[in-house]
Short mmCIF file of C-alpha atoms and ligand atoms in Angstrom, two decimals:
data_model
loop_
_atom_site.label_atom_id
_atom_site.label_comp_id
_atom_site.label_asym_id
_atom_site.label_seq_id
_atom_site.Cartn_x
_atom_site.Cartn_y
_atom_site.Cartn_z
CA MET A 15 15.74 86.09 145.50
CA TYR A 16 19.17 87.21 144.51
CA SER A 17 19.42 90.94 144.87
CA GLN A 18 20.99 92.55 141.87
CA GLY A 19 21.00 95.97 143.54
CA LEU A 20 24.11 97.84 144.48
CA ILE A 21 23.73 97.04 148.15
CA GLY A 22 27.04 97.59 149.87
CA ALA A 23 29.01 98.18 146.71
CA ASP A 24 31.69 100.57 147.90
CA GLY A 25 33.69 100.64 144.69
CA ARG A 26 36.74 101.41 146.82
CA THR A 27 38.31 98.01 147.23
CA ALA A 28 41.78 97.94 145.68
CA GLU A 29 41.65 94.70 143.79
CA ASP A 30 44.96 94.31 142.02
CA GLN A 31 45.96 90.91 140.70
CA ASP A 32 48.17 90.25 143.69
CA PHE A 33 45.23 90.78 146.09
CA LEU A 34 42.94 88.54 144.02
CA ASN A 35 45.59 85.80 143.83
CA ARG A 36 46.15 85.89 147.58
CA PHE A 37 42.41 85.70 148.18
CA GLN A 38 42.01 82.76 145.80
CA ALA A 39 44.94 80.98 147.49
CA ARG A 40 43.12 81.22 150.83
CA ILE A 41 39.99 79.77 149.22
CA ASP A 42 41.96 76.97 147.57
CA ASP A 43 43.53 76.23 150.94
CA GLU A 44 39.99 75.78 152.38
CA GLN A 45 40.45 78.67 154.82
CA LYS A 46 37.19 80.24 155.99
CA ILE A 47 36.67 83.90 155.10
CA GLU A 48 35.39 85.89 158.08
CA PRO A 49 33.51 89.24 158.14
CA ASN A 50 36.53 91.46 158.81
CA ASP A 51 38.81 89.75 156.30
CA PRO A 52 39.63 91.58 153.07
CA MET A 53 37.56 90.14 150.23
CA PRO A 54 36.90 91.07 146.59
CA GLU A 55 33.81 93.21 146.12
CA GLY A 56 32.36 90.60 143.75
CA TYR A 57 32.68 87.91 146.42
CA ARG A 58 30.89 90.10 148.93
CA ARG A 59 28.13 91.03 146.50
CA THR A 60 27.59 87.42 145.43
CA LEU A 61 27.16 86.44 149.06
CA VAL A 62 24.81 89.32 149.83
CA ARG A 63 22.73 88.29 146.82
CA GLN A 64 22.67 84.59 147.63
CA ILE A 65 22.29 84.81 151.42
CA GLY A 66 19.72 87.60 151.08
CA GLN A 67 17.63 85.57 148.63
CA HIS A 68 18.00 82.53 150.80
CA ALA A 69 16.75 84.46 153.86
CA HIS A 70 13.80 85.85 151.89
CA SER A 71 12.97 82.33 150.68
CA GLU A 72 12.81 81.02 154.22
CA ILE A 73 10.48 83.82 155.30
CA VAL A 74 8.24 83.80 152.22
CA GLY A 75 8.34 79.99 152.45
CA MET A 76 6.40 80.20 155.70
CA LEU A 77 3.31 81.40 153.81
CA PRO A 78 2.23 78.33 151.79
CA GLU A 79 2.49 76.06 154.84
CA GLY A 80 1.19 78.63 157.32
CA ASN A 81 -1.96 78.55 155.21
CA TRP A 82 -2.68 75.02 156.57
CA ILE A 83 -1.91 75.39 160.28
CA THR A 84 -5.54 75.98 161.24
CA ARG A 85 -6.67 73.11 159.01
CA ALA A 86 -4.16 70.41 160.00
CA PRO A 87 -6.14 67.20 160.52
CA SER A 88 -5.03 66.42 164.12
CA LEU A 89 -3.40 68.06 167.12
CA ARG A 90 -0.16 66.15 166.45
CA ARG A 91 -0.04 67.34 162.84
CA LYS A 92 -0.85 70.87 163.91
CA ALA A 93 1.91 70.93 166.55
CA SER A 94 4.58 69.65 164.17
CA LEU A 95 3.51 71.94 161.32
CA LEU A 96 3.52 74.92 163.68
CA ALA A 97 7.02 74.01 164.87
CA LYS A 98 8.24 73.53 161.31
CA VAL A 99 6.92 76.87 160.09
CA GLN A 100 8.46 78.54 163.13
CA ASP A 101 11.82 76.88 162.33
CA GLU A 102 11.70 78.40 158.84
CA GLY A 103 11.24 81.83 160.41
CA GLY A 104 14.31 81.13 162.57
CA HIS A 105 16.33 80.15 159.49
CA GLY A 106 15.41 83.43 157.86
CA LEU A 107 16.65 85.31 160.91
CA TYR A 108 20.04 83.53 161.08
CA LEU A 109 20.49 84.16 157.39
CA TYR A 110 19.62 87.86 157.60
CA SER A 111 22.18 88.07 160.42
CA ALA A 112 24.78 86.28 158.29
CA ALA A 113 24.14 88.74 155.44
CA GLU A 114 24.39 91.69 157.83
CA THR A 115 28.01 90.69 158.59
CA LEU A 116 28.70 91.74 154.98
CA GLY A 117 27.63 95.31 155.62
CA VAL A 118 24.04 95.26 154.41
CA SER A 119 21.11 96.02 156.70
CA ARG A 120 17.95 94.02 157.18
CA GLU A 121 15.97 97.12 156.13
CA GLN A 122 17.85 97.34 152.83
CA MET A 123 17.31 93.66 152.11
CA THR A 124 13.61 93.91 152.94
CA GLU A 125 13.22 96.95 150.74
CA GLU A 126 14.79 95.06 147.84
CA LEU A 127 12.39 92.17 148.39
CA LEU A 128 9.35 94.43 148.52
CA THR A 129 10.31 96.40 145.44
CA GLY A 130 10.97 93.19 143.49
CA LYS A 131 14.71 93.86 143.08
CA ALA A 132 15.61 90.87 145.23
CA LYS A 133 14.17 87.48 144.42
CA TYR A 134 13.16 84.46 146.49
CA SER A 135 12.82 80.82 145.55
CA SER A 136 10.42 80.22 142.67
CA ILE A 137 8.84 77.27 144.51
CA PHE A 138 7.01 79.50 146.98
CA ASN A 139 4.98 81.08 144.20
CA TYR A 140 2.81 77.96 143.92
CA PRO A 141 -0.34 77.54 146.01
CA THR A 142 -1.01 74.83 148.61
CA LEU A 143 -4.36 73.45 147.52
CA SER A 144 -4.71 70.28 149.61
CA TRP A 145 -3.42 68.80 152.87
CA ALA A 146 -1.26 66.48 150.77
CA ASP A 147 0.67 69.58 149.61
CA ILE A 148 1.97 69.99 153.16
CA GLY A 149 3.40 66.47 153.00
CA THR A 150 4.81 67.08 149.53
CA ILE A 151 6.48 70.32 150.58
CA GLY A 152 8.21 68.63 153.52
CA TRP A 153 9.22 65.60 151.47
CA LEU A 154 10.27 67.30 148.22
CA VAL A 155 10.82 71.02 148.89
CA ASP A 156 12.72 70.46 152.12
CA GLY A 157 14.33 67.42 150.48
CA ALA A 158 15.59 69.61 147.62
CA ALA A 159 16.62 72.32 150.08
CA ILE A 160 18.75 69.79 152.02
CA MET A 161 20.39 68.52 148.84
CA ASN A 162 21.32 72.11 147.95
CA GLN A 163 22.23 73.20 151.49
CA ILE A 164 24.41 70.36 152.84
CA PRO A 165 27.25 71.51 150.54
CA LEU A 166 26.66 75.08 151.76
CA CYS A 167 27.80 73.92 155.24
CA ARG A 168 31.27 73.92 153.58
CA CYS A 169 30.82 77.34 151.96
CA SER A 170 33.98 79.44 152.14
CA TYR A 171 32.22 82.26 154.02
CA GLY A 172 32.28 81.36 157.73
CA PRO A 173 29.01 82.91 158.99
CA TYR A 174 26.97 81.38 156.13
CA ALA A 175 28.58 77.95 156.53
CA ARG A 176 27.96 77.93 160.30
CA ALA A 177 24.33 79.03 159.93
CA MET A 178 23.76 76.22 157.45
CA ILE A 179 24.83 73.51 159.91
CA ARG A 180 21.92 74.13 162.24
CA ILE A 181 19.53 74.85 159.38
CA CYS A 182 20.30 71.50 157.74
CA LYS A 183 19.67 69.61 160.99
CA GLU A 184 16.24 71.19 161.22
CA GLU A 185 15.49 70.69 157.52
CA SER A 186 16.08 66.97 157.89
CA PHE A 187 13.35 66.82 160.54
CA HIS A 188 11.09 68.78 158.19
CA GLN A 189 11.76 66.37 155.37
CA ARG A 190 10.84 63.41 157.57
CA GLN A 191 7.61 64.95 158.83
CA GLY A 192 6.59 65.60 155.21
CA TYR A 193 7.49 62.09 154.11
CA GLU A 194 5.45 60.68 156.98
CA ILE A 195 2.39 62.71 155.96
CA VAL A 196 2.68 61.50 152.36
CA MET A 197 3.24 57.91 153.53
CA LYS A 198 0.06 57.96 155.63
CA LEU A 199 -1.92 59.28 152.66
CA ALA A 200 -0.33 56.87 150.20
CA GLN A 201 -1.22 53.95 152.49
CA GLY A 202 -4.70 55.32 153.24
CA SER A 203 -7.99 55.23 151.33
CA PRO A 204 -7.99 55.42 147.50
CA GLU A 205 -9.07 59.08 147.83
CA GLN A 206 -6.14 59.85 150.13
CA LYS A 207 -3.67 58.13 147.83
CA ALA A 208 -5.11 60.05 144.86
CA MET A 209 -4.67 63.30 146.81
CA ALA A 210 -0.97 62.46 147.41
CA GLN A 211 -0.47 61.58 143.74
CA GLU A 212 -2.18 64.75 142.53
CA SER A 213 0.05 66.83 144.77
CA LEU A 214 3.19 65.08 143.52
CA ASP A 215 2.00 65.70 139.94
CA ARG A 216 1.73 69.44 140.57
CA PHE A 217 4.94 69.91 142.55
CA TRP A 218 7.42 67.66 140.74
CA GLN A 219 8.53 70.08 138.01
CA PRO A 220 8.54 73.21 140.22
CA VAL A 221 10.73 71.31 142.72
CA LEU A 222 13.24 70.41 140.00
CA MET A 223 13.33 74.13 139.11
CA MET A 224 14.41 75.02 142.66
CA PHE A 225 17.99 74.06 141.76
CA GLY A 226 18.15 76.93 139.30
CA PRO A 227 18.52 77.07 135.50
CA PRO A 228 20.57 74.50 133.59
CA ASP A 229 24.33 74.97 133.96
CA SER A 230 24.49 76.32 130.40
CA GLU A 231 22.27 79.26 131.47
CA SER A 232 23.59 79.77 135.00
CA GLN A 233 25.56 83.01 134.94
CA ASN A 234 26.82 82.73 138.52
CA THR A 235 27.85 79.10 138.91
CA ASP A 236 31.41 79.25 137.52
CA GLN A 237 32.57 82.11 139.70
CA SER A 238 30.66 80.91 142.76
CA THR A 239 32.22 77.46 142.41
CA ARG A 240 35.70 78.95 142.05
CA TRP A 241 35.12 80.91 145.26
CA LYS A 242 33.74 77.75 146.92
CA ILE A 243 30.46 79.42 147.72
CA LYS A 244 28.79 76.73 145.62
CA ARG A 245 30.37 73.26 145.71
CA PHE A 246 28.21 71.68 143.01
CA THR A 247 26.52 73.02 139.90
CA ASN A 248 22.73 73.33 139.56
CA ASP A 249 22.49 70.31 137.24
CA GLU A 250 24.69 68.15 139.48
CA LEU A 251 22.46 68.82 142.49
CA ARG A 252 19.27 68.31 140.47
CA GLN A 253 20.58 64.91 139.34
CA LYS A 254 21.49 63.90 142.90
CA PHE A 255 18.00 64.90 144.03
CA VAL A 256 16.26 62.86 141.32
CA ASP A 257 18.43 59.83 142.09
CA ALA A 258 17.63 60.05 145.80
CA THR A 259 13.90 60.70 145.35
CA VAL A 260 12.83 58.12 142.76
CA PRO A 261 13.29 55.16 145.17
CA GLN A 262 11.36 57.07 147.84
CA ALA A 263 8.41 57.54 145.46
CA GLU A 264 8.59 53.85 144.54
CA PHE A 265 8.47 52.91 148.22
CA LEU A 266 5.37 55.08 148.63
CA GLY A 267 3.71 53.48 145.60
CA LEU A 268 3.45 56.89 143.89
CA THR A 269 4.34 57.64 140.28
CA ILE A 270 6.72 60.43 139.36
CA PRO A 271 4.95 62.31 136.55
CA ASP A 272 7.65 61.90 133.95
CA PRO A 273 7.30 59.35 131.11
CA ASP A 274 11.00 59.80 130.26
CA LEU A 275 12.26 58.84 133.71
CA LYS A 276 14.55 55.86 133.24
CA TRP A 277 17.54 54.31 135.01
CA ASN A 278 20.73 54.86 133.04
CA GLU A 279 23.22 52.10 133.82
CA ASP A 280 26.15 53.99 132.24
CA LYS A 281 25.83 57.10 134.34
CA GLN A 282 24.45 55.18 137.35
CA GLY A 283 21.64 57.70 137.64
CA PHE A 284 18.18 58.43 136.25
CA ASP A 285 17.54 60.15 132.94
CA PHE A 286 14.59 62.48 133.15
CA GLY A 287 12.43 64.48 130.75
CA PRO A 288 12.71 68.15 129.80
CA ILE A 289 11.91 70.86 132.33
CA ASP A 290 9.64 73.75 131.34
CA TRP A 291 12.20 76.53 131.66
CA ASP A 292 9.79 79.08 130.17
CA GLU A 293 7.55 78.53 133.16
CA PHE A 294 10.56 78.88 135.50
CA TRP A 295 11.54 82.27 134.07
CA ARG A 296 7.92 83.47 134.10
CA VAL A 297 7.70 82.66 137.82
CA VAL A 298 11.12 84.18 138.56
CA LYS A 299 10.06 87.36 136.78
CA GLY A 300 6.99 87.74 139.00
CA LYS A 301 4.32 86.09 136.85
CA GLY A 302 3.80 82.90 138.88
CA PRO A 303 0.45 81.88 140.36
CA MET A 304 1.10 83.42 143.79
CA ASN A 305 3.84 86.08 143.31
CA ARG A 306 1.54 89.03 143.94
CA GLN A 307 -0.03 87.56 147.09
CA ARG A 308 3.37 86.59 148.53
CA VAL A 309 4.83 90.08 148.18
CA GLU A 310 1.63 91.69 149.46
CA ALA A 311 1.76 89.47 152.57
CA ARG A 312 5.38 90.51 153.24
CA GLN A 313 4.49 94.18 152.69
CA LYS A 314 1.63 93.91 155.19
CA ALA A 315 3.84 92.19 157.78
CA TRP A 316 6.49 94.92 157.34
CA ASP A 317 3.91 97.70 157.70
CA ASP A 318 2.19 96.04 160.67
CA GLY A 319 5.57 95.66 162.40
CA ALA A 320 6.55 99.33 162.00
CA TRP A 321 5.44 100.25 165.54
CA VAL A 322 7.56 97.42 167.01
CA ARG A 323 10.67 98.65 165.20
CA GLU A 324 9.98 102.22 166.32
CA ALA A 325 9.40 101.15 169.93
CA ALA A 326 12.60 99.05 169.98
CA LEU A 327 14.62 101.98 168.61
CA ALA A 328 13.07 104.40 171.13
CA HIS A 329 13.85 101.96 173.96
CA ALA A 330 17.46 101.54 172.81
CA GLU A 331 17.83 105.32 172.57
CA LYS A 332 16.46 105.78 176.09
CA ARG A 333 18.86 103.20 177.51
CA ARG A 334 21.79 104.86 175.69
CA ALA A 335 20.81 108.24 177.14
CA MET A 336 20.48 106.78 180.64
CA ALA A 337 23.88 105.06 180.38
CA ALA A 338 25.48 108.35 179.28
CA GLU A 339 24.11 110.30 182.27
N1 LIG B 13 14.04 80.76 142.06
O1 LIG B 13 23.24 81.83 138.05
P1 LIG B 13 22.22 81.03 138.77
C1 LIG B 13 13.99 76.35 151.31
C2 LIG B 13 17.96 82.97 139.52
S1 LIG B 13 15.13 77.53 150.96
C3 LIG B 13 14.20 82.06 141.70
O2 LIG B 13 22.32 79.57 138.67
P2 LIG B 13 22.94 81.00 141.59
C4 LIG B 13 13.70 76.01 152.75
C5 LIG B 13 19.28 83.40 140.10
O3 LIG B 13 19.10 84.26 141.20
C6 LIG B 13 15.07 77.66 149.16
N2 LIG B 13 15.30 82.51 141.04
O4 LIG B 13 22.15 81.52 140.31
C7 LIG B 13 12.26 75.96 152.97
C8 LIG B 13 19.93 84.14 138.97
O5 LIG B 13 19.38 85.44 138.85
P3 LIG B 13 20.21 86.77 139.30
C9 LIG B 13 16.05 78.64 148.70
C10 LIG B 13 16.28 81.63 140.77
O6 LIG B 13 22.69 81.94 142.69
C11 LIG B 13 11.53 74.82 152.70
C12 LIG B 13 19.43 83.39 137.77
O7 LIG B 13 18.27 82.68 138.19
N3 LIG B 13 17.37 78.06 148.78
O8 LIG B 13 13.45 75.84 150.40
C13 LIG B 13 16.16 80.26 141.13
O9 LIG B 13 24.37 80.69 141.27
C14 LIG B 13 10.15 74.78 152.92
C15 LIG B 13 20.49 82.42 137.27
O10 LIG B 13 20.78 81.43 138.25
C16 LIG B 13 18.45 78.83 148.58
O11 LIG B 13 18.32 80.00 148.37
C17 LIG B 13 14.99 79.83 141.79
N4 LIG B 13 14.78 78.56 142.16
O12 LIG B 13 22.26 79.58 141.90
C18 LIG B 13 11.61 77.08 153.51
C19 LIG B 13 19.78 78.16 148.68
N5 LIG B 13 17.28 79.63 140.74
O13 LIG B 13 20.25 86.73 140.80
C20 LIG B 13 10.23 77.04 153.76
C21 LIG B 13 20.93 79.09 148.41
C22 LIG B 13 18.06 80.55 140.14
O14 LIG B 13 21.59 86.62 138.73
C23 LIG B 13 9.52 75.88 153.46
N6 LIG B 13 21.00 79.49 147.03
N7 LIG B 13 17.46 81.75 140.13
O15 LIG B 13 19.36 87.86 138.77
C24 LIG B 13 21.65 78.78 146.06
O16 LIG B 13 22.18 77.71 146.30
C25 LIG B 13 21.74 79.39 144.68
O17 LIG B 13 21.44 80.75 144.81
C26 LIG B 13 20.82 78.71 143.63
C27 LIG B 13 20.92 79.49 142.30
C28 LIG B 13 21.28 77.28 143.39
C29 LIG B 13 19.37 78.67 144.08
#
């Protein structure tokens, strides 16, 4: 995710202190920034990076679950999984459109993804090895996504905030369908319960990593919070997620794989054990279990779709020529 390229950097914006102060005053006043409004180049670039990575995550995120559509255990499960994966594709499309309002094209963003310049969420570089993983992804990955994305509905950039409202509604359905799958397994045979537990064991740490590095290592949080792109820090959201999820696991009769997990009366939240940040950075830098396969799948889809893009352009050109006659 998070393109670090120079997409859209025009280097021409006059950003004297007066301009920056006026912009910050609009942000502090909770005014929404719209595509044609003047904005600092850094604000625009931060949004292109974040929205672009978010869009890529939604699209790449279709792959681990898509892997199970043909193997879903019943027609009902297949229909809801199909709908869920399709929703994620829709989210990617709204988000690419939101990023395009900032002057970057879908082609540029895709190129950055395929060349590895732009990132996507680390979580999608893990494989889905069992049916229980589909439940765990809905329950925990969509659960973490909602925790992170509800505050984005109040992001200062109008098109991103508005896209997030619909996305969050759909994500909450996804979270429930995942929780229901895990619940059925947890209440099923000992083998099914063991499958749910094994999946939770594998996904717990990678899910906590979704919120990004600890605040002390997060280079973007301070500025993004000042611009009200982010409303909470990475650690704050991670803590909220843990506090919301522990009682859900207890209800399911599953054990969160963390011996240090303990209720802390003083902070009214759970303490939890260390996260393997070396693994996080390895995955972010392209060395996760599925990075290569994920990018190859996107490259193939882009290549296979070339004729559609060419046909659509030729059609648009023909219509333009006819209208001009
Ligand atoms: N993976 O300075 P920060 C979903 C990078 S959607 C990879 O803290 P920031 C739905 C970060 O880019 C999931 N890289 O960064 C679904 C930066 O590097 P850079 C995606 C990561 O932007 C469910 C560096 O580390 N959600 O799941 C990750 O302020 C099921 C330092 O980090 C969003 O994208 C990571 N996890 O905060 C779909 C939400 N974390 O770019 C299908 C929007 C950090 O400077 C199936 N994004 N990095 O080179 C955000 O809220 C923020 O971008 C954060 C990161 C919170 C993710």
